[in-house]
Amino acid sequence: MSWGADQQGQQGQQGPQGPQEQQQQGQQGYGRGGGGHGYGQAYGQQAPPRPYGQGYPQQHGGSYEGPYDGTYGQGYDEAYGQVYGAGYAQPQPQPQPQPQPQPQPQPQPQLYGQSVPYEAQWPYVSEEPGAVSTTTPQAPVPADPSPPRPSPSPAPAHDEPWAAPAAPVSPPEEPTEPEPKARAGGRDRYFDALRAVALVRVVGYHTFGWAWAGLVFPSMGVMFALAGTLMAKSLERPAFKVVRSRMRRLLPPFWFWGLFVVVAMMIHGWMPGWQIVFWIVPVGDPPGNQWGVQAWEILWYLRTYLWFVLLSPLLLKIFRKAPIPVLLLSLVPIVVFEYGWQPPYDRFGSSLTDLATYLFCWLVGFAHREGVLQRLKPGAVVLASLAALAYGGWYALAHQAEFGTYDLDEIPLAQTFWSAGFVTLLMYFKAYYDVDFAWLARFKRLDRIVTIFNGRAVTIYLWHEIALILAVPLIDQFWNVPAFEKWLPLESQWFMFGIGWVLIWIAIPLFGWVEDVAARKKPRLLP
């Protein structure tokens, strides 16, 4: 991831009357009473009062003293005060004949949960032995000359249950702003499907090197937006505990993977210096040699993710003060880096550039979780998103000569605007139509694959490059088998793509259990 104001207002309008008025009503018969029960001293104050609330059980566990204060007395004063007062003001010398009880409907206990006046629930019948004085004879109760009042229709169960008869109960006011919806229990399959597609696209990009892959699906922007949504949800708890939990879930899989990479690079002649600390806490790019660059170059994502986690408590506070302006201003840093001051080409400058590139995507995740996107008009969102896509695409294509490619991963400004427009449409589609991809449950195998991808996302991301590296010497061995050489497409990159996924699926049960240990779960081969 207030309606009691009406009840308080009704009680406040029915406050107790002054002493003089109470004395006058006591002489007539029924008064407002004390103690919050609705009855005063019965029949001319000749018998001690009996709190009426003791005669009937409470249906909902609430005290009668608060909600009943002044309600019953007011109802009898206004509706029956003159009639009963006229009948009981002068005591009669003759004995009281037994009054004939009028036919009454059986009281329904469930009326205590509805906004029905007390007179309609328990009409007065002089059958209670303690309600009539035995020292002074009383006249029979005269019939009410006024026509019966229609009983109000029962109110919904969430309305005010003890409203005064004179004040009709109004339904609770609908919230003016829609709240963001979250599925109670279970994961959101829409987000899970997006994360699975993003991981497949990452592996495909690192296999084929398609420059257009980022234009079709900007995987990293999508993954940062999903992480921002989950982070905003987690920050409903204390910020320190959330940050510590995120680091605990991220670092052990990174350390386990890094142990293999660091040892392999040291075997191939690399000797680390003090920068080895970045292999412990990757707030900067961990160092390595050229032999292992294909393995460790993907760590920029973990480094950027870690910085966003550390900054999220502050970012969320700033975002909540002015969501839309902050969201738009998040595009300014990358524009400044492109046309103004350029960060240095080192570990510090790379961190700043990546933070600026994906800051909008992280904050649009906040916007989805905080319900900001639901309040925006579809036309404005679509036009702004298309404008961002157009600018990002144009900049990438217009600067191919400068960067040598139109690959968004090589052009930060184009990546920022293209990802911003693309991710905004995806998140707004989720918020506006409330899609959850529940239909995945009908395809059990596909649903199972999506579950594994999300339960082992860190493992897949870390080990996929090593799987692709190992696929090359493995395929070389296939050439030594004449049948493989004849029938298998050993020269095809698609074949390497398939072998890479086979190795990834081997790595998932071998190394994925580390994610369970980091999350303090029971280790499992598959999630």
Short mmCIF file of N, CA and C in Angstrom, two decimals, residues 10-71:
data_model
loop_
_atom_site.label_atom_id
_atom_site.label_comp_id
_atom_site.label_asym_id
_atom_site.label_seq_id
_atom_site.Cartn_x
_atom_site.Cartn_y
_atom_site.Cartn_z
N GLN A 10 -22.45 13.68 13.76
CA GLN A 10 -23.82 13.47 14.19
C GLN A 10 -23.90 13.48 15.71
N GLN A 11 -22.91 12.88 16.36
CA GLN A 11 -22.92 12.90 17.80
C GLN A 11 -22.73 14.30 18.34
N GLY A 12 -21.90 15.07 17.65
CA GLY A 12 -21.67 16.42 18.12
C GLY A 12 -22.91 17.27 18.02
N GLN A 13 -23.80 17.04 17.01
CA GLN A 13 -25.01 17.83 16.87
C GLN A 13 -26.06 17.41 17.90
N GLN A 14 -25.92 16.27 18.54
CA GLN A 14 -26.91 15.77 19.47
C GLN A 14 -26.35 15.80 20.88
N GLY A 15 -25.61 16.81 21.23
CA GLY A 15 -25.01 16.89 22.55
C GLY A 15 -26.04 17.04 23.63
N PRO A 16 -25.72 16.84 24.89
CA PRO A 16 -26.67 16.92 25.99
C PRO A 16 -27.19 18.32 26.17
N GLN A 17 -28.44 18.41 26.65
CA GLN A 17 -29.08 19.70 26.88
C GLN A 17 -28.73 20.22 28.27
N GLY A 18 -29.13 21.44 28.54
CA GLY A 18 -28.84 22.07 29.81
C GLY A 18 -29.66 21.50 30.94
N PRO A 19 -29.34 21.83 32.20
CA PRO A 19 -30.05 21.30 33.37
C PRO A 19 -31.52 21.68 33.37
N GLN A 20 -31.86 22.94 32.99
CA GLN A 20 -33.26 23.37 33.03
C GLN A 20 -34.11 22.59 32.06
N GLU A 21 -33.58 22.36 30.89
CA GLU A 21 -34.34 21.60 29.89
C GLU A 21 -34.52 20.16 30.31
N GLN A 22 -33.47 19.56 30.94
CA GLN A 22 -33.60 18.21 31.42
C GLN A 22 -34.66 18.11 32.51
N GLN A 23 -34.72 19.09 33.40
CA GLN A 23 -35.70 19.06 34.48
C GLN A 23 -37.10 19.15 33.92
N GLN A 24 -37.33 19.99 32.88
CA GLN A 24 -38.65 20.13 32.29
C GLN A 24 -39.08 18.85 31.61
N GLN A 25 -38.19 18.19 30.93
CA GLN A 25 -38.53 16.96 30.27
C GLN A 25 -38.75 15.84 31.28
N GLY A 26 -38.02 15.85 32.40
CA GLY A 26 -38.21 14.84 33.43
C GLY A 26 -39.61 14.91 34.02
N GLN A 27 -40.21 16.11 34.15
CA GLN A 27 -41.56 16.25 34.67
C GLN A 27 -42.58 15.73 33.68
N GLN A 28 -42.30 15.82 32.39
CA GLN A 28 -43.25 15.32 31.42
C GLN A 28 -43.23 13.81 31.31
N GLY A 29 -42.13 13.19 31.50
CA GLY A 29 -42.07 11.73 31.38
C GLY A 29 -40.72 11.31 30.89
N TYR A 30 -40.55 11.24 29.60
CA TYR A 30 -39.27 10.82 29.01
C TYR A 30 -38.36 12.02 28.88
N GLY A 31 -37.12 11.85 29.26
CA GLY A 31 -36.12 12.90 29.08
C GLY A 31 -34.94 12.38 28.30
N ARG A 32 -33.98 13.26 28.05
CA ARG A 32 -32.78 12.87 27.32
C ARG A 32 -31.97 11.86 28.11
N GLY A 33 -31.98 11.94 29.43
CA GLY A 33 -31.32 10.92 30.23
C GLY A 33 -29.85 11.19 30.39
N GLY A 34 -29.25 10.45 31.28
CA GLY A 34 -27.82 10.55 31.53
C GLY A 34 -27.17 9.22 31.33
N GLY A 35 -25.87 9.26 31.37
CA GLY A 35 -25.12 8.03 31.23
C GLY A 35 -24.99 7.53 29.82
N GLY A 36 -25.59 8.27 28.87
CA GLY A 36 -25.39 7.89 27.48
C GLY A 36 -26.25 6.73 27.04
N HIS A 37 -27.39 6.42 27.74
CA HIS A 37 -28.19 5.27 27.35
C HIS A 37 -29.49 5.68 26.69
N GLY A 38 -29.87 6.90 26.70
CA GLY A 38 -31.07 7.31 25.98
C GLY A 38 -32.28 7.45 26.88
N TYR A 39 -32.38 6.79 28.03
CA TYR A 39 -33.48 6.91 28.96
C TYR A 39 -33.03 7.70 30.17
N GLY A 40 -33.92 8.52 30.68
CA GLY A 40 -33.70 9.17 31.95
C GLY A 40 -34.36 8.36 33.05
N GLN A 41 -34.88 9.01 34.12
CA GLN A 41 -35.63 8.30 35.15
C GLN A 41 -37.03 8.06 34.61
N ALA A 42 -37.46 6.81 34.64
CA ALA A 42 -38.68 6.43 33.94
C ALA A 42 -39.92 6.89 34.68
N TYR A 43 -40.92 7.38 33.96
CA TYR A 43 -42.27 7.69 34.45
C TYR A 43 -42.23 8.63 35.63
N GLY A 44 -41.84 9.82 35.40
CA GLY A 44 -41.93 10.85 36.43
C GLY A 44 -40.90 10.74 37.51
N GLN A 45 -39.79 10.05 37.26
CA GLN A 45 -38.67 9.97 38.19
C GLN A 45 -39.07 9.29 39.50
N GLN A 46 -39.95 8.27 39.47
CA GLN A 46 -40.37 7.60 40.69
C GLN A 46 -39.65 6.28 40.90
N ALA A 47 -38.80 5.87 40.00
CA ALA A 47 -38.03 4.64 40.17
C ALA A 47 -36.61 4.89 39.71
N PRO A 48 -35.65 4.21 40.26
CA PRO A 48 -34.26 4.42 39.81
C PRO A 48 -34.11 4.03 38.35
N PRO A 49 -33.30 4.76 37.65
CA PRO A 49 -33.14 4.50 36.20
C PRO A 49 -32.48 3.16 35.95
N ARG A 50 -32.83 2.57 34.85
CA ARG A 50 -32.20 1.31 34.42
C ARG A 50 -31.56 1.54 33.06
N PRO A 51 -30.30 1.37 33.00
CA PRO A 51 -29.67 1.57 31.67
C PRO A 51 -30.22 0.58 30.66
N TYR A 52 -30.74 1.13 29.61
CA TYR A 52 -31.40 0.27 28.63
C TYR A 52 -30.43 -0.65 27.92
N GLY A 53 -29.16 -0.23 27.81
CA GLY A 53 -28.19 -1.05 27.09
C GLY A 53 -27.92 -2.38 27.75
N GLN A 54 -28.30 -2.54 29.07
CA GLN A 54 -28.02 -3.79 29.73
C GLN A 54 -29.03 -4.87 29.37
N GLY A 55 -30.11 -4.52 28.74
CA GLY A 55 -31.15 -5.49 28.44
C GLY A 55 -30.91 -6.29 27.20
N TYR A 56 -29.99 -5.86 26.37
CA TYR A 56 -29.78 -6.55 25.10
C TYR A 56 -28.29 -6.75 24.89
N PRO A 57 -27.93 -7.87 24.31
CA PRO A 57 -26.49 -8.12 24.08
C PRO A 57 -25.95 -7.24 22.98
N GLN A 58 -24.66 -6.92 23.12
CA GLN A 58 -24.01 -6.15 22.07
C GLN A 58 -23.65 -7.08 20.93
N GLN A 59 -23.98 -6.67 19.70
CA GLN A 59 -23.78 -7.55 18.56
C GLN A 59 -22.39 -7.44 17.97
N HIS A 60 -21.76 -6.31 18.15
CA HIS A 60 -20.46 -6.10 17.46
C HIS A 60 -19.35 -5.75 18.42
N GLY A 61 -19.55 -5.99 19.69
CA GLY A 61 -18.45 -5.79 20.61
C GLY A 61 -18.20 -4.36 20.98
N GLY A 62 -19.01 -3.40 20.53
CA GLY A 62 -18.78 -2.01 20.85
C GLY A 62 -19.50 -1.59 22.11
N SER A 63 -19.07 -0.54 22.75
CA SER A 63 -19.72 -0.02 23.95
C SER A 63 -20.90 0.84 23.56
N TYR A 64 -22.00 0.72 24.31
CA TYR A 64 -23.17 1.55 24.03
C TYR A 64 -22.98 2.97 24.48
N GLU A 65 -22.07 3.21 25.41
CA GLU A 65 -22.00 4.54 26.00
C GLU A 65 -21.57 5.60 24.99
N GLY A 66 -20.64 5.28 24.13
CA GLY A 66 -20.19 6.28 23.17
C GLY A 66 -21.20 6.53 22.07
N PRO A 67 -21.48 5.52 21.23
CA PRO A 67 -22.35 5.77 20.07
C PRO A 67 -23.77 6.10 20.43
N TYR A 68 -24.29 5.63 21.63
CA TYR A 68 -25.69 5.89 21.95
C TYR A 68 -25.92 7.23 22.61
N ASP A 69 -24.86 7.96 22.91
CA ASP A 69 -25.00 9.16 23.72
C ASP A 69 -25.92 10.16 23.06
N GLY A 70 -27.08 10.35 23.62
CA GLY A 70 -28.00 11.36 23.12
C GLY A 70 -28.80 10.93 21.93
N THR A 71 -28.65 9.74 21.41
CA THR A 71 -29.35 9.37 20.18
C THR A 71 -30.77 8.93 20.47
#
